[in-house]
Amino acid sequence: MPVINKQKTTKSTNQSRNSEATRNQLLDAAEAEFAVTGLIAARMEAIAAQTGVTKATIYYYFQSKEELYQAMLERCLVGMLGLAEQLQLDCLPPDAALVKLLATMLQCMSENPHVGSILCLEAVQNKGKYYPKQLGNILYGTIIEILERGMLSGAFRQLEPRHTAVNIVGTCSFYFTAQENLKYLWPGKRLLGKELLQSHTQESIDLIMAGVRN
Amino acid sequence: MPVINKQKTTKSTNQSRNSEATRNQLLDAAEAEFAVTGLIAARMEAIAAQTGVTKATIYYYFQSKEELYQAMLERCLVGMLGLAEQLQLDCLPPDAALVKLLATMLQCMSENPHVGSILCLEAVQNKGKYYPKQLGNILYGTIIEILERGMLSGAFRQLEPRHTAVNIVGTCSFYFTAQENLKYLWPGKRLLGKELLQSHTQESIDLIMAGVRN
DNA sequence: GTCTATAACCTGATAGAC
DNA sequence: GTCTATCAGGTTATAGAC
């Protein structure tokens, strides 16, 4: 069992070229690749090349393409979820809570445009097979809670919370997921540039808030 | 040149197994396949099998996988565009025009859920390379016109028409594109069933109309 | 028009050297 | 840990029979 020898605590540094870093770089490259192609069409060769290693190295860290995909998906969504908890939305009145959540979701999508594509591809290609429903329930649950609080307090009109939550997430993600089809609407401008991003954020929040308020 | 012999006009019927029908069946099967996998990951074998022919037959009708994809995409979007013109939205006041357009888009998406996935995959995978921008401009142009008319007449509040148009299309497509990720929100119910579809349509129209009205 | 057979290539995954 | 080399299987596309 020479494996034990490799993990001696006395020399935790210098495991050749740093195991943890390589693993993360592989997940970064996998995220970029899977976000464009989806699981089936992704090429292990491309992920390896972008990381600067060979295919065989990937299989040292992950058992299969499928496992790499699942690890990437989990890391990607766990980050998203940290948001909802950090925001402390329960302490805010429903109106302010929804504005804050919308702003955060839009910022999150703009900082990591992969996330929208990955979820979209997961739904379309894999029929949600690898989608962690628990994570989805937390995201939508947060929105639904705010909407129900708002209806009770009279701040929001009477609406069906689940359908409205879906429409809210849709509004927050479409601009980023479909950006390559939308770029013709703003010739010469960058959809993720400061100017367009700022006005899109404002317009989206205004539309949703006007849509739910009483 | 025995080819000429095969095309004699005296017997225009019975070209073995009807050329036009096979072509359309191939486009149907291609639509179903491309809508799930996208261009790269689609398998010609699968399209052939679903049509009941062999791969070689596809290459008799289409020069390449890419050409089949483009033909599928065009047929798919031209159908969408026929809608906007048939609706005669210019004759209606902006409020009624937008409601009618929303209802039509949502119905179109529910009758052919492929359309949302195909456009999404085209954006994400191919970066809009094959997306006919002309068609996109017409769809978004129609919405933008209604919004501008509404702002002038005072029916709608002051908003940025392009961003709002994008958000409207996003709202109309997300439920259908991401349905496989959303199904956990309604356990035991079919997202495309009559009940959920009807309430989703109503809620979406209400949200958007409340969002744009003055 | 549609088939069978095959060419030429690409991809996931493994074995074994270093 | 990372590499080279390789296998087995699958893919697009074409050639030629019927």
mmCIF file of N, CA and C (backbone and C1' of nucleotides) in Angstrom, chain A residues 42-44 55 59 64-65, chain C residues 10-16:
data_model
loop_
_atom_site.group_PDB
_atom_site.id
_atom_site.type_symbol
_atom_site.label_atom_id
_atom_site.label_comp_id
_atom_site.label_asym_id
_atom_site.label_seq_id
_atom_site.Cartn_x
_atom_site.Cartn_y
_atom_site.Cartn_z
ATOM 1 N N ALA A 42 -18.982 17.533 -24.981
ATOM 2 C CA ALA A 42 -17.715 18.015 -24.436
ATOM 3 C C ALA A 42 -16.588 17.049 -24.766
ATOM 4 N N ARG A 43 -15.398 17.582 -25.035
ATOM 5 C CA ARG A 43 -14.259 16.727 -25.350
ATOM 6 C C ARG A 43 -13.235 16.802 -24.226
ATOM 7 N N MET A 44 -12.900 15.656 -23.695
ATOM 8 C CA MET A 44 -11.917 15.576 -22.616
ATOM 9 C C MET A 44 -10.593 16.167 -23.083
ATOM 10 N N LYS A 55 -5.034 14.030 -21.318
ATOM 11 C CA LYS A 55 -6.288 13.362 -20.966
ATOM 12 C C LYS A 55 -6.108 12.411 -19.784
ATOM 13 N N TYR A 59 -8.142 11.553 -15.824
ATOM 14 C CA TYR A 59 -8.644 10.285 -15.287
ATOM 15 C C TYR A 59 -7.936 9.890 -13.989
ATOM 16 N N SER A 64 -14.422 9.296 -14.431
ATOM 17 C CA SER A 64 -15.000 9.294 -15.773
ATOM 18 C C SER A 64 -15.443 10.706 -16.144
ATOM 19 N N LYS A 65 -15.824 10.853 -17.385
ATOM 20 C CA LYS A 65 -16.344 12.127 -17.877
ATOM 21 C C LYS A 65 -17.580 12.534 -17.076
ATOM 22 P P DC C 10 -9.717 13.950 -37.186
ATOM 23 O "O5'" DC C 10 -10.627 13.671 -35.910
ATOM 24 C "C5'" DC C 10 -12.048 13.757 -36.029
ATOM 25 C "C4'" DC C 10 -12.691 13.110 -34.820
ATOM 26 C "C3'" DC C 10 -12.041 13.473 -33.483
ATOM 27 O "O3'" DC C 10 -13.057 13.940 -32.620
ATOM 28 C "C1'" DC C 10 -12.336 11.128 -33.660
ATOM 29 P P DT C 11 -12.737 14.695 -31.255
ATOM 30 O "O5'" DT C 11 -13.215 13.653 -30.166
ATOM 31 C "C5'" DT C 11 -14.524 13.073 -30.227
ATOM 32 C "C4'" DT C 11 -14.604 11.962 -29.192
ATOM 33 C "C3'" DT C 11 -13.875 12.294 -27.892
ATOM 34 O "O3'" DT C 11 -14.785 12.230 -26.812
ATOM 35 C "C1'" DT C 11 -13.248 10.137 -28.710
ATOM 36 P P DG C 12 -14.350 12.621 -25.319
ATOM 37 O "O5'" DG C 12 -14.416 11.198 -24.615
ATOM 38 C "C5'" DG C 12 -15.670 10.539 -24.495
ATOM 39 C "C4'" DG C 12 -15.474 9.156 -23.907
ATOM 40 C "C3'" DG C 12 -14.913 9.135 -22.489
ATOM 41 O "O3'" DG C 12 -15.581 8.134 -21.725
ATOM 42 C "C1'" DG C 12 -13.430 7.983 -23.952
ATOM 43 P P DA C 13 -15.259 8.022 -20.142
ATOM 44 O "O5'" DA C 13 -14.070 6.979 -20.102
ATOM 45 C "C5'" DA C 13 -14.292 5.670 -20.627
ATOM 46 C "C4'" DA C 13 -12.982 4.916 -20.690
ATOM 47 C "C3'" DA C 13 -12.176 4.923 -19.391
ATOM 48 O "O3'" DA C 13 -12.157 3.606 -18.855
ATOM 49 C "C1'" DA C 13 -10.804 5.245 -21.325
ATOM 50 P P DT C 14 -11.340 3.320 -17.485
ATOM 51 O "O5'" DT C 14 -9.990 2.652 -18.009
ATOM 52 C "C5'" DT C 14 -10.086 1.624 -18.981
ATOM 53 C "C4'" DT C 14 -8.695 1.149 -19.381
ATOM 54 C "C3'" DT C 14 -7.738 0.875 -18.223
ATOM 55 O "O3'" DT C 14 -7.170 -0.419 -18.408
ATOM 56 C "C1'" DT C 14 -6.709 2.254 -19.844
ATOM 57 P P DA C 15 -6.268 -1.051 -17.226
ATOM 58 O "O5'" DA C 15 -4.820 -1.080 -17.892
ATOM 59 C "C5'" DA C 15 -4.693 -1.374 -19.288
ATOM 60 C "C4'" DA C 15 -3.223 -1.444 -19.682
ATOM 61 C "C3'" DA C 15 -2.264 -1.811 -18.546
ATOM 62 O "O3'" DA C 15 -1.185 -2.584 -19.074
ATOM 63 C "C1'" DA C 15 -1.771 0.374 -19.298
ATOM 64 P P DG C 16 -0.074 -3.212 -18.049
ATOM 65 O "O5'" DG C 16 1.164 -2.224 -18.184
ATOM 66 C "C5'" DG C 16 1.660 -1.901 -19.481
ATOM 67 C "C4'" DG C 16 2.650 -0.761 -19.372
ATOM 68 C "C3'" DG C 16 3.652 -0.889 -18.212
ATOM 69 O "O3'" DG C 16 4.922 -0.460 -18.659
ATOM 70 C "C1'" DG C 16 2.589 1.172 -18.099
#
